[in-house]
Amino acid sequence: MPNMSLKKNEMPVQDPMVRNGNFLEVALGYTEEQAVNEAERCLNCKNKPCVGGCPVAIDIPAFIMKIKERDFEGAYQIIAKSSALPAVCGRVCPQETQCESKCVRGIKGEPVAIGRLERFVADWHNAHATEKPQKPESNGHKCAIIGAGPSGLTCAGDLAKMGYEVTIFEALHLAGGVLVYGIPEFRLPKKIVADEIENLKALGVKVETNVVIGRTIEIDELFEMGYESVFIGSGAGLPNFMNIPGENLKGVYSANEFLTRVNLMKSYRKGSDTPIKDCKNVAVVGGGNVAMDAARSAKRLGAENVYIVYRRGMSELPARKEEVEHAEEEGIIFKTLTNPVEILGDEHKLVTGMKCVEMELGEPDASGRRRPIVKPDSEFVIDVDCVIMSIGTSPNPLIRNTTKGLDTNKWGCLIADENGLTSREGIYAGGDAVTGAATVILAMGAGKTAAKAMDEYIRSKN
Amino acid sequence: MYKILRKEVLNPTVTLMDVYAPLVAKKAEPGQFIILRVDENGERIPLTVADFDREAGTITIIFQIVGSTTEKLNHLNEGDYIHDFVGPLGVPSHTEGLKKVAVVGGGVGCAIAYPIAKKLHNLGCEVHTIIGFRNKDLVILEDEFTAVSDVLELMTDDGSHGTKGLVTNALLGLIEEGHNYDQVIAIGPLVMMKFVCQLTKQYGIPTVVSMNPIMIDGTGMCGGCRLTVGGQTKFACVDGPDFDGHLVDFDEAIERSSMYRGFERQKHEETCNLFKKEVQ
């Protein structure tokens, strides 16, 4: 008899007023008992609607049944067939709009906590597994991966498992991409990312950091070096600004810069060599997950008041519901239906405030969301000494500018077909470099698809 | 890890290093820069390429000891390793088609001006060099510049070497003598570049400056290095570091460069104290 509770087992979390002063992980993870109890809520549906909601098609009911049997390693092995980074996805996937949105239990009550169970299984495996993955026998063919983020790591892992000699080229000094420079420690501990990368290395994947493809080496040279196929997973790293007056004042950061300083360069730690401005009142402009990450990081760094400034309403926030709730619990103040028009500074060009206007929602626009319209004579100033612009990113132009014949669309995203193939033979692409800023799991799905296509391409040539 | 093959103290505050980085050396051009981290927990700092040797696989960097990171870097010796070293980054300087150029360097900026002067000289361009320092103890690369310059004016603030005065005095003198330059290339402290640009604007001489703002990744990711050029925001790391000096908002750049000054000063002191303790 399944557990018919209408509610998920609650995730144990750090107390909001404690955690907003530290960078330790917010969610503490299920115990074995909680995991088994939650697994018992799964009806093991024959038609498995949840699997259709997963971009990498994990056999969800099968791994949950293993949890029910307390065969946690067995559960891990089922997930590992489809996902290269389960400990990461269990934490950062938007399950509520993917697998869990299709769960039959969600029709009446809450869906099965698939994400929390995935995380539990991955953490259990990482804590108990003694054997490293083995390097498969080489098939003698070389593939190059550009960018050590979610899509590149997934593509590399899949190709390595097929026997390819895989090298990942990473521009930064550390592998992980957005998982290490963007997503904060309190949401995704960096140790987890490092462990996943060690697993890839055990499979024989080489990681060359400090190589900027397009500058240090160009893609055409990779082919000369003997790589038969190339995957571009260079992400969407270029921050957008609003182009309003005052954006170059001291104290205005892109979310990318702010988060990179805090996460990758560890400026949240005392004694770090990389500085970050001491701020009392911080406005984060934008309403996505990155904005929530920036706001919650600013709070943890000691800011007294942190505002999310977003031009639409609470229900339009693009961030995951859980992230919004966590932010609210931690004391982040939401100023929705508010849009900045100017950032104000003093004689030393330090930020002193942000001039905003109030908005109201009009008719739905092309995206289907109600279009924000400025309320007349609604100007007001928020008293802040720091502004973090979190209004999206675009792909870096470096690769498209240095590789002949690589087509892009009007937003600068690489054009790739459903298999990830670009306009150049042998060159595949996926993740944010193709879609523009999206999610970790979609990037992983693209990396997987491309790995399969690259394998077919190389085999068709030989 | 990137091995230091040669270290030379150019003056009490400026050091030269040849670093083994064959991939970077294969591609580097004058005007480009690298980003390095001294150790595992170090910050990322940009340094302009001072020279390169494609065959030996080395990049020459010349840096002034101004903060904690450059202090730590200066404590490394031949045979030691730099933890991270990535490049070449940025757009190379444009040198094509120039017939007569005035290269103006100030302080450690001369280290960046030198490879450009050398390249122009090798391309057959007439090179007039003006380099300025605070005093004779801080002079660097005098012989190197002499070898690649048709005219060399060396200026010191106190007159202890060369001519007493500012680089702008010497540049004005050369312009007044009737030299017509296709371009002036100015590399040095922001204030120096600002005044060189003010002068050349009056005479309508195109002027290129090399900007070296605070940055983290150097590939366009953080936007920390943004500048206003001709009323538009540009990223020094991918759009530069060379810009039309007559369009750069220097006052904004000067303010932005001071963003972390307090932190840097404190950090530098801490590092110096640490090194002192080690010696004791």
XYZ file of C-alpha atoms in Angstrom:
742
model
C 0.000 0.000 0.000
C 1.593 3.299 -1.017
C 1.958 6.225 1.348
C -1.143 8.295 0.563
C -0.062 11.482 2.338
C -1.005 14.474 0.198
C 2.134 16.322 1.206
C 5.787 15.737 0.356
C 8.123 14.864 3.185
C 9.449 18.246 4.116
C 13.055 19.023 3.273
C 15.059 19.750 6.423
C 16.621 23.201 6.039
C 18.820 25.525 8.041
C 16.817 28.107 9.989
C 16.342 31.160 7.712
C 17.683 33.671 10.227
C 20.766 31.569 10.833
C 21.462 30.655 7.222
C 21.203 34.218 5.936
C 24.441 34.819 7.824
C 26.402 31.870 6.434
C 27.250 30.253 3.104
C 26.555 26.660 4.177
C 24.005 24.688 2.206
C 20.415 25.732 2.895
C 18.729 22.372 2.304
C 20.153 19.595 4.424
C 18.825 16.588 2.508
C 16.534 13.696 3.418
C 17.490 11.035 5.927
C 17.190 7.399 4.772
C 13.858 7.144 6.607
C 12.464 10.272 4.985
C 13.643 9.105 1.559
C 12.041 5.688 1.903
C 8.843 7.253 3.228
C 8.737 9.680 0.299
C 9.520 6.880 -2.173
C 6.473 5.070 -0.875
C 4.312 7.901 -2.192
C 5.229 6.888 -5.774
C 2.495 4.881 -7.493
C 4.965 3.346 -9.977
C 2.672 4.289 -12.867
C 2.984 2.041 -15.897
C 3.019 4.898 -18.419
C 5.583 6.894 -16.373
C 4.426 10.468 -17.152
C 7.252 11.899 -15.025
C 9.936 10.510 -17.381
C 8.437 12.556 -20.216
C 9.034 15.684 -18.133
C 12.746 14.983 -17.685
C 15.072 16.476 -20.336
C 17.443 13.512 -19.944
C 14.641 10.917 -19.491
C 15.775 9.367 -16.196
C 13.747 6.215 -15.434
C 12.221 7.895 -12.403
C 9.790 5.230 -11.118
C 12.531 2.591 -11.402
C 15.003 4.490 -9.235
C 12.286 5.350 -6.730
C 11.329 1.656 -6.449
C 14.982 0.903 -5.604
C 14.817 3.481 -2.798
C 11.700 1.773 -1.500
C 13.695 -1.470 -1.402
C 16.501 0.414 0.377
C 18.825 -0.446 -2.512
C 20.260 3.072 -2.696
C 23.241 2.130 -4.826
C 20.878 0.383 -7.240
C 18.853 3.576 -7.419
C 22.017 5.510 -8.206
C 22.976 3.156 -11.001
C 19.593 3.703 -12.667
C 19.972 7.502 -12.516
C 23.591 7.323 -13.684
C 22.493 5.644 -16.924
C 20.788 8.904 -17.946
C 22.373 11.715 -15.929
C 26.024 12.596 -15.519
C 25.489 15.021 -12.634
C 22.691 13.756 -10.352
C 23.954 15.467 -7.192
C 23.875 18.740 -9.096
C 20.479 18.244 -10.771
C 18.837 17.040 -7.583
C 19.669 20.485 -6.246
C 19.220 22.942 -9.090
C 16.704 21.427 -11.541
C 13.311 23.179 -11.776
C 11.506 19.902 -11.006
C 8.223 21.680 -10.374
C 7.950 22.514 -14.082
C 9.529 19.256 -15.289
C 9.169 15.726 -13.877
C 7.123 16.707 -10.824
C 4.642 18.697 -12.926
C 3.649 15.432 -14.639
C 3.360 13.357 -11.448
C -0.062 11.785 -10.970
C 0.137 12.448 -7.227
C 0.229 16.140 -8.040
C -3.344 16.097 -9.320
C -4.640 15.862 -5.769
C -1.999 17.083 -3.359
C 1.725 17.497 -3.878
C 3.686 15.462 -6.421
C 6.328 12.982 -5.294
C 9.489 14.903 -4.308
C 11.482 13.482 -7.227
C 14.196 16.137 -7.030
C 14.794 15.577 -3.327
C 14.957 11.827 -3.903
C 17.441 12.251 -6.733
C 19.601 14.387 -4.488
C 19.333 11.851 -1.678
C 20.460 8.996 -3.939
C 23.377 10.947 -5.395
C 24.572 12.078 -1.958
C 24.218 8.551 -0.600
C 26.320 7.229 -3.459
C 29.000 9.908 -3.046
C 29.211 9.179 0.680
C 29.326 5.386 0.332
C 30.860 4.550 -3.035
C 34.365 3.221 -2.701
C 35.135 2.426 -6.316
C 36.024 5.120 -8.812
C 34.596 4.707 -12.306
C 36.975 2.848 -14.619
C 38.392 4.275 -17.829
C 36.818 2.315 -20.685
C 39.038 0.865 -23.399
C 39.987 3.576 -25.879
C 38.580 3.469 -29.398
C 41.480 5.662 -30.543
C 39.359 8.639 -31.624
C 39.685 12.138 -30.146
C 36.935 14.638 -29.344
C 37.304 18.191 -28.050
C 34.807 19.891 -25.759
C 34.782 23.663 -25.339
C 33.643 24.751 -21.911
C 33.514 22.711 -18.708
C 29.951 23.666 -17.785
C 26.903 21.385 -17.563
C 26.568 20.682 -21.310
C 30.290 20.136 -21.870
C 30.730 17.914 -18.815
C 27.756 15.772 -19.844
C 28.896 15.489 -23.449
C 32.422 14.615 -22.286
C 31.178 11.962 -19.875
C 29.008 10.261 -22.474
C 31.756 10.267 -25.110
C 34.319 8.947 -22.616
C 31.994 6.094 -21.684
C 31.835 5.189 -25.406
C 35.637 4.950 -25.468
C 36.577 8.337 -26.958
C 39.687 10.243 -25.883
C 38.056 13.437 -24.640
C 39.694 16.757 -23.788
C 37.724 19.634 -22.287
C 39.103 23.151 -22.822
C 38.055 25.625 -20.138
C 38.725 29.370 -20.205
C 38.682 29.863 -16.433
C 41.132 28.365 -13.956
C 38.548 25.936 -12.630
C 36.184 23.483 -14.333
C 32.428 23.644 -13.705
C 31.227 26.681 -15.623
C 28.130 28.268 -14.108
C 28.138 25.557 -11.423
C 31.297 27.091 -9.943
C 31.170 30.762 -10.908
C 27.412 31.350 -10.799
C 25.438 29.131 -8.457
C 26.373 29.942 -4.854
C 27.823 27.556 -2.311
C 24.658 27.634 -0.179
C 22.643 26.181 -3.047
C 25.285 23.930 -4.582
C 28.398 23.168 -2.521
C 31.476 23.343 -4.743
C 32.764 20.069 -3.295
C 29.915 18.314 -5.118
C 30.935 19.808 -8.448
C 34.575 18.930 -7.802
C 33.617 15.307 -7.031
C 31.619 15.023 -10.259
C 34.593 16.344 -12.226
C 36.933 13.884 -10.496
C 34.577 11.116 -11.634
C 34.882 12.338 -15.221
C 38.665 12.377 -14.930
C 38.563 8.799 -13.685
C 36.747 7.976 -16.937
C 39.799 9.357 -18.755
C 38.497 12.845 -19.576
C 41.295 15.433 -19.690
C 40.516 18.947 -18.488
C 42.722 21.756 -19.831
C 41.980 24.903 -17.841
C 43.233 28.386 -18.812
C 42.585 27.828 -22.517
C 40.340 30.367 -24.234
C 39.105 28.843 -27.474
C 39.091 31.609 -30.060
C 42.184 33.204 -28.506
C 44.635 30.604 -27.187
C 43.541 28.012 -29.749
C 41.035 28.376 -32.580
C 38.529 25.679 -33.447
C 40.130 24.962 -36.816
C 43.413 24.253 -35.036
C 41.661 21.654 -32.888
C 40.959 19.649 -36.054
C 44.626 20.040 -37.074
C 45.545 18.689 -33.633
C 43.684 15.476 -34.435
C 40.321 16.050 -32.811
C 37.713 14.578 -35.143
C 34.696 16.326 -33.702
C 34.205 19.390 -31.498
C 31.404 20.260 -29.084
C 30.861 23.924 -28.202
C 29.350 24.379 -24.764
C 30.677 27.852 -24.108
C 27.515 29.087 -22.416
C 25.990 32.536 -22.366
C 28.442 34.490 -20.307
C 28.144 38.069 -21.530
C 26.144 40.164 -19.049
C 23.413 42.502 -20.260
C 23.023 45.976 -18.816
C 19.955 48.247 -18.957
C 21.740 51.184 -20.602
C 20.356 53.655 -18.083
C 22.359 56.602 -16.687
C 24.689 55.787 -13.802
C 25.368 52.156 -14.670
C 29.136 52.676 -14.582
C 29.136 54.131 -11.068
C 31.157 52.350 -8.395
C 28.881 49.854 -6.711
C 27.056 48.687 -9.843
C 27.819 45.072 -10.642
C 26.578 42.644 -13.235
C 25.208 39.577 -11.449
C 27.962 37.665 -13.238
C 30.692 39.820 -11.719
C 29.137 39.852 -8.264
C 28.594 36.090 -8.189
C 31.979 35.320 -9.764
C 33.716 37.367 -7.083
C 31.727 35.644 -4.346
C 31.725 32.056 -5.666
C 34.658 31.411 -7.984
C 37.016 33.863 -6.288
C 35.655 33.109 -2.796
C 35.484 36.714 -1.674
C 32.894 35.697 0.935
C 35.720 34.168 2.959
C 37.740 36.352 5.283
C 41.245 36.753 3.919
C 40.290 36.243 0.272
C 42.568 38.035 -2.177
C 39.593 39.123 -4.285
C 37.675 42.118 -2.946
C 33.941 42.758 -2.947
C 32.338 46.044 -1.954
C 30.921 46.248 1.575
C 27.278 47.135 1.048
C 24.503 48.114 3.437
C 21.576 48.420 1.048
C 21.535 46.416 -2.136
C 19.122 46.420 -5.080
C 19.157 43.414 -7.373
C 17.448 44.190 -10.664
C 15.728 41.172 -12.221
C 13.543 38.289 -11.111
C 15.248 35.084 -12.224
C 17.169 32.441 -10.304
C 20.379 34.399 -10.799
C 18.764 37.452 -9.204
C 17.714 35.326 -6.199
C 21.272 33.952 -5.933
C 22.745 37.445 -6.015
C 20.266 38.828 -3.480
C 20.751 35.970 -1.048
C 24.534 36.205 -1.416
C 24.431 39.946 -0.711
C 22.404 39.289 2.447
C 24.929 36.701 3.585
C 27.771 39.144 2.999
C 26.154 41.363 5.631
C 23.869 43.768 3.772
C 21.051 45.051 5.989
C 18.453 45.561 3.285
C 18.400 43.629 0.054
C 15.734 44.367 -2.552
C 14.655 42.430 -5.594
C 13.520 45.036 -8.087
C 11.361 43.504 -10.806
C 9.164 45.184 -13.364
C 6.381 42.599 -13.341
C 4.458 41.123 -10.365
C 5.235 38.362 -7.837
C 3.405 35.729 -9.875
C 5.449 36.588 -12.981
C 8.849 36.087 -11.309
C 10.768 33.693 -13.581
C 12.739 32.238 -10.647
C 11.880 28.851 -9.183
C 9.174 29.062 -6.539
C 11.438 27.442 -3.958
C 14.164 30.033 -4.531
C 11.655 32.879 -4.134
C 10.320 31.346 -0.918
C 13.815 30.839 0.461
C 14.693 34.423 -0.396
C 11.557 35.749 1.313
C 12.232 33.673 4.425
C 15.731 35.078 4.574
C 14.435 38.628 4.617
C 14.892 39.681 0.982
C 12.450 42.509 0.216
C 10.534 42.205 -3.061
C 9.832 45.449 -4.862
C 7.837 44.164 -7.785
C 6.111 46.267 -10.445
C 9.123 48.534 -10.135
C 11.578 49.487 -12.864
C 14.853 51.427 -12.492
C 15.376 54.474 -14.678
C 18.614 55.888 -13.280
C 21.324 55.052 -10.767
C 22.394 57.994 -8.638
C 25.900 58.670 -7.354
C 27.895 61.106 -5.228
C 30.915 63.222 -6.144
C 33.186 60.162 -5.829
C 30.995 58.268 -8.295
C 29.788 55.911 -5.562
C 26.208 54.668 -5.777
C 23.820 56.492 -3.436
C 20.427 55.483 -4.765
C 18.346 54.157 -7.594
C 15.553 56.132 -9.209
C 12.629 53.889 -10.159
C 9.158 54.113 -11.599
C 6.110 52.085 -10.643
C 4.662 49.756 -13.241
C 1.288 48.190 -13.907
C 0.503 45.189 -16.056
C -1.228 45.661 -19.402
C -2.208 43.225 -22.127
C -0.149 40.054 -22.685
C 2.797 40.536 -25.071
C 4.362 38.128 -27.585
C 5.815 36.026 -24.746
C 2.315 35.590 -23.319
C 3.212 37.537 -20.190
C 1.368 40.731 -19.330
C 3.353 43.687 -20.537
C 4.526 46.112 -17.826
C 3.557 49.753 -18.437
C 4.966 52.767 -16.594
C 2.560 54.487 -14.198
C 2.648 58.227 -14.867
C 4.338 60.443 -12.234
C 5.352 57.483 -10.110
C 9.083 58.219 -9.780
C 10.729 57.446 -6.458
C 14.222 56.729 -5.142
C 15.378 53.602 -3.318
C 18.229 54.308 -0.930
C 20.977 51.841 -1.948
C 24.773 51.768 -2.105
C 24.990 48.800 -4.446
C 23.073 47.731 -7.547
C 23.365 44.286 -9.109
C 22.087 43.983 -12.669
C 20.623 40.553 -13.213
C 18.684 40.978 -16.423
C 20.141 38.154 -18.462
C 23.224 37.220 -20.443
C 24.136 36.672 -24.088
C 26.570 34.219 -25.699
C 30.195 35.305 -25.964
C 31.062 36.410 -29.522
C 34.650 35.113 -29.359
C 34.057 31.700 -30.919
C 31.674 32.831 -33.647
C 34.051 35.657 -34.570
C 37.055 33.356 -34.910
C 35.444 30.350 -36.598
C 34.552 30.599 -40.271
C 31.212 29.207 -41.370
C 29.620 29.014 -37.944
C 26.122 30.489 -38.272
C 24.412 32.381 -35.460
C 20.988 33.954 -35.036
C 20.260 37.632 -34.391
C 20.885 37.181 -30.643
C 24.342 35.733 -31.297
C 23.311 32.193 -30.369
C 24.875 29.394 -32.406
C 22.445 27.703 -34.771
C 22.304 23.945 -34.220
C 19.855 21.292 -35.396
C 17.992 18.844 -33.144
C 21.153 16.725 -32.869
C 23.309 19.688 -31.939
C 24.997 19.897 -35.356
C 26.037 23.445 -36.293
C 26.483 24.827 -39.801
C 29.996 23.286 -39.834
C 30.685 19.597 -40.367
C 31.948 17.910 -37.220
C 31.167 20.885 -34.974
C 28.322 20.418 -32.523
C 26.950 22.821 -29.928
C 24.520 22.848 -27.058
C 23.459 24.536 -23.855
C 23.205 28.290 -23.364
C 25.538 28.934 -26.345
C 22.642 27.709 -28.526
C 19.527 28.519 -26.495
C 20.601 31.663 -24.672
C 20.449 31.589 -20.874
C 18.425 28.521 -19.782
C 18.742 25.740 -17.217
C 21.471 23.309 -16.184
C 19.381 20.275 -17.096
C 18.484 21.536 -20.587
C 22.186 22.094 -21.223
C 22.912 18.575 -19.996
C 20.236 17.192 -22.290
C 21.835 19.003 -25.228
C 25.270 17.643 -24.289
C 23.874 14.127 -24.240
C 22.161 14.456 -27.604
C 25.299 15.889 -29.165
C 27.495 13.100 -27.768
C 25.306 10.547 -29.515
C 25.408 12.492 -32.776
C 29.198 12.980 -32.558
C 29.649 9.244 -32.067
C 27.514 8.511 -35.135
C 29.395 11.141 -37.142
C 32.832 9.773 -36.279
C 31.754 6.198 -36.894
C 30.264 7.134 -40.272
C 33.629 8.608 -41.323
C 35.777 5.664 -40.293
C 51.418 25.583 -13.620
C 53.627 27.989 -15.536
C 57.370 28.093 -14.895
C 59.298 31.322 -14.447
C 62.397 30.956 -16.638
C 63.943 34.355 -16.020
C 63.496 37.109 -13.483
C 65.103 40.513 -13.695
C 64.631 43.376 -11.272
C 64.346 46.439 -13.502
C 64.122 48.910 -10.651
C 63.093 48.759 -6.991
C 59.405 48.622 -7.860
C 59.355 47.011 -11.307
C 60.198 43.407 -12.166
C 60.437 41.488 -15.446
C 59.686 37.796 -15.806
C 59.830 35.358 -18.718
C 57.134 32.769 -18.169
C 56.945 29.459 -20.031
C 53.479 29.419 -21.628
C 53.947 28.020 -25.155
C 50.278 28.159 -26.212
C 50.060 31.817 -25.225
C 53.425 32.646 -26.821
C 52.331 31.057 -30.091
C 49.496 33.552 -30.508
C 50.440 36.686 -28.584
C 50.638 40.037 -30.373
C 51.572 43.492 -29.042
C 48.676 45.131 -27.235
C 47.239 41.882 -25.902
C 47.230 40.841 -22.263
C 47.254 37.788 -20.034
C 45.526 37.046 -16.741
C 47.385 35.282 -13.974
C 46.821 33.916 -10.490
C 49.912 33.607 -8.349
C 48.632 30.791 -6.141
C 45.626 28.598 -5.523
C 43.687 31.242 -3.629
C 44.996 34.202 -5.563
C 43.003 36.873 -7.325
C 43.045 37.111 -11.105
C 45.002 40.107 -12.400
C 45.520 41.279 -15.978
C 49.018 42.138 -17.213
C 49.825 43.313 -20.705
C 52.223 41.221 -22.757
C 55.587 43.008 -22.735
C 57.258 40.640 -25.195
C 57.012 37.089 -26.489
C 59.286 34.463 -27.973
C 57.325 31.963 -30.048
C 60.255 29.562 -30.396
C 61.211 29.538 -26.725
C 57.513 29.465 -25.810
C 57.838 32.356 -23.381
C 55.826 35.443 -22.553
C 57.545 38.396 -20.914
C 55.600 40.277 -18.273
C 56.741 43.447 -16.563
C 54.874 44.508 -13.468
C 54.961 47.193 -10.828
C 54.675 46.088 -7.234
C 51.544 47.955 -6.180
C 49.463 45.491 -4.212
C 49.299 42.146 -2.506
C 49.234 40.061 -5.686
C 52.161 41.783 -7.372
C 54.043 41.610 -4.056
C 53.506 37.833 -3.971
C 54.437 37.539 -7.636
C 57.645 39.432 -6.974
C 58.558 36.915 -4.266
C 58.644 34.119 -6.819
C 61.991 33.347 -8.418
C 63.404 31.652 -11.480
C 62.292 28.022 -11.408
C 59.144 28.765 -9.405
C 55.684 28.370 -10.903
C 52.754 30.710 -11.425
C 49.519 28.835 -10.710
C 47.412 30.109 -13.625
C 48.354 32.033 -16.754
C 45.806 32.508 -19.530
C 45.848 34.385 -22.800
C 46.464 36.045 -25.104
C 43.381 38.146 -24.421
C 42.044 41.314 -25.997
C 42.441 42.700 -29.497
C 46.028 43.203 -30.776
C 47.160 46.779 -31.411
C 46.649 48.005 -34.965
C 50.004 48.797 -36.507
C 49.281 48.429 -40.226
C 49.840 51.330 -42.558
C 51.416 53.671 -40.020
C 54.363 55.711 -41.370
C 55.249 58.016 -38.499
C 54.170 57.481 -34.933
C 54.869 59.027 -31.536
C 54.883 56.392 -28.801
C 54.390 57.879 -25.342
C 55.053 55.695 -22.303
C 54.759 56.547 -18.633
C 56.312 54.507 -15.799
C 55.576 50.816 -16.005
C 53.340 51.597 -19.011
C 56.614 51.702 -20.958
C 56.668 47.929 -20.650
C 53.542 47.796 -22.808
C 54.639 50.582 -25.122
C 57.904 48.820 -25.917
C 56.590 45.822 -27.956
C 54.436 48.209 -29.989
C 57.358 50.542 -30.668
C 59.450 47.517 -31.622
C 56.818 46.155 -33.989
C 56.334 49.560 -35.640
C 60.098 49.923 -36.022
C 60.327 46.462 -37.595
C 57.532 47.392 -40.006
C 59.628 50.341 -41.186
C 57.629 53.037 -39.433
C 59.401 56.164 -38.126
C 59.116 55.890 -34.359
C 59.478 58.852 -32.007
C 59.456 57.685 -28.417
C 58.777 59.759 -25.343
C 59.083 57.948 -22.041
C 58.596 59.471 -18.621
C 59.494 58.402 -15.084
C 59.426 59.966 -11.632
C 63.219 59.807 -11.235
C 66.339 58.106 -12.587
C 66.019 55.066 -10.271
C 62.703 54.155 -11.877
C 63.864 54.275 -15.499
C 63.277 51.017 -17.403
C 63.982 49.759 -20.929
C 66.058 52.793 -21.957
C 68.434 50.705 -24.128
C 65.585 48.729 -25.658
C 63.701 51.884 -26.632
C 66.875 53.489 -27.990
C 67.319 50.525 -30.342
C 63.866 50.861 -31.913
C 63.362 54.653 -31.896
C 64.351 57.281 -34.469
C 63.948 59.936 -31.792
C 63.967 59.230 -28.055
C 62.978 61.765 -25.422
C 63.444 60.585 -21.844
C 61.730 62.686 -19.212
C 61.909 62.609 -15.418
C 59.752 64.581 -13.000
C 62.810 65.718 -11.030
C 65.293 65.995 -13.878
C 67.594 63.341 -12.366
C 67.873 61.679 -15.781
C 67.050 62.904 -19.272
C 65.064 66.107 -19.417
C 63.112 67.501 -16.482
C 59.395 67.679 -17.203
C 56.356 65.748 -18.264
C 55.902 63.614 -21.359
C 53.326 66.102 -22.595
C 56.014 68.833 -22.586
C 58.209 66.717 -24.845
C 55.318 65.710 -27.100
C 54.251 69.337 -27.484
C 57.867 70.233 -28.359
C 58.040 67.624 -31.113
C 54.674 68.643 -32.547
C 55.711 72.323 -32.495
C 58.942 71.396 -34.282
C 56.708 70.405 -37.140
C 56.562 66.639 -36.872
C 53.363 65.311 -38.380
C 52.363 62.054 -36.742
C 49.880 59.608 -38.251
C 49.115 58.535 -34.750
C 50.110 58.964 -31.125
C 50.098 55.843 -28.959
C 49.948 56.650 -25.249
C 50.354 54.030 -22.546
C 50.794 54.814 -18.893
C 48.925 56.109 -15.869
C 45.339 57.197 -16.611
C 46.146 60.809 -15.760
C 49.054 60.844 -18.199
C 46.930 59.363 -20.983
C 44.192 61.875 -20.264
C 46.566 64.824 -20.680
C 48.265 63.378 -23.752
C 44.807 63.055 -25.324
C 43.863 66.614 -24.390
C 47.019 67.828 -26.142
C 46.703 65.720 -29.291
C 43.029 66.595 -29.650
C 44.007 70.253 -30.062
C 46.270 69.252 -32.935
C 43.852 66.717 -34.394
C 46.294 63.811 -34.123
C 44.578 60.413 -33.826
C 45.536 58.909 -30.474
C 45.274 55.369 -29.229
C 45.433 54.527 -25.524
C 45.746 51.150 -23.800
C 43.327 50.751 -20.896
C 44.036 48.433 -17.994
C 40.990 48.520 -15.715
C 39.987 46.138 -12.937
C 38.795 42.842 -14.418
C 38.229 39.246 -13.371
C 37.831 36.807 -16.233
C 39.159 38.827 -19.169
C 36.801 37.171 -21.658
C 33.732 39.416 -21.437
C 32.004 37.560 -18.650
C 32.016 39.941 -15.709
C 31.743 43.406 -17.212
C 33.838 44.822 -14.366
C 36.219 46.400 -16.888
C 33.559 48.538 -18.560
C 34.428 52.001 -19.773
C 32.553 54.760 -21.510
C 33.975 55.356 -24.987
C 32.203 57.862 -27.198
C 29.168 57.714 -24.919
C 28.886 53.935 -25.223
C 29.781 51.275 -22.678
C 32.666 49.072 -23.818
C 34.367 46.119 -22.164
C 38.149 46.671 -22.118
C 38.800 42.922 -22.154
C 37.044 42.095 -25.423
C 36.559 45.458 -27.154
C 40.018 46.694 -26.160
C 42.347 47.167 -24.406
C 43.213 49.753 -27.133
C 40.703 52.569 -27.637
C 40.463 55.930 -29.388
C 41.823 58.138 -26.627
C 39.801 61.147 -27.727
C 36.590 59.246 -26.977
C 37.504 57.657 -23.628
C 35.870 59.054 -20.490
C 39.060 59.195 -18.407
C 37.472 60.776 -15.338
C 35.093 57.841 -15.039
C 37.937 55.368 -15.620
C 40.028 57.066 -12.910
C 37.152 56.817 -10.433
C 36.437 53.187 -11.316
C 40.078 52.207 -10.876
C 39.915 53.382 -7.251
C 36.986 51.097 -6.363
C 38.944 48.747 -4.107
C 41.822 51.013 -3.102
C 41.221 50.664 0.638
C 41.057 46.890 0.434
C 44.145 46.758 -1.769
C 46.199 48.902 0.567
C 45.262 46.831 3.596
C 45.880 43.557 1.765
C 49.271 44.759 0.562
C 50.303 45.646 4.095
C 49.197 42.234 5.362
C 51.211 40.503 2.653
C 54.303 42.598 3.349
C 54.039 41.801 7.056
C 53.747 38.105 6.253
C 56.882 38.203 4.133
C 58.711 40.142 6.848
C 57.775 37.496 9.411
C 59.077 34.771 7.095
C 62.416 36.553 6.867
C 62.676 36.830 10.658
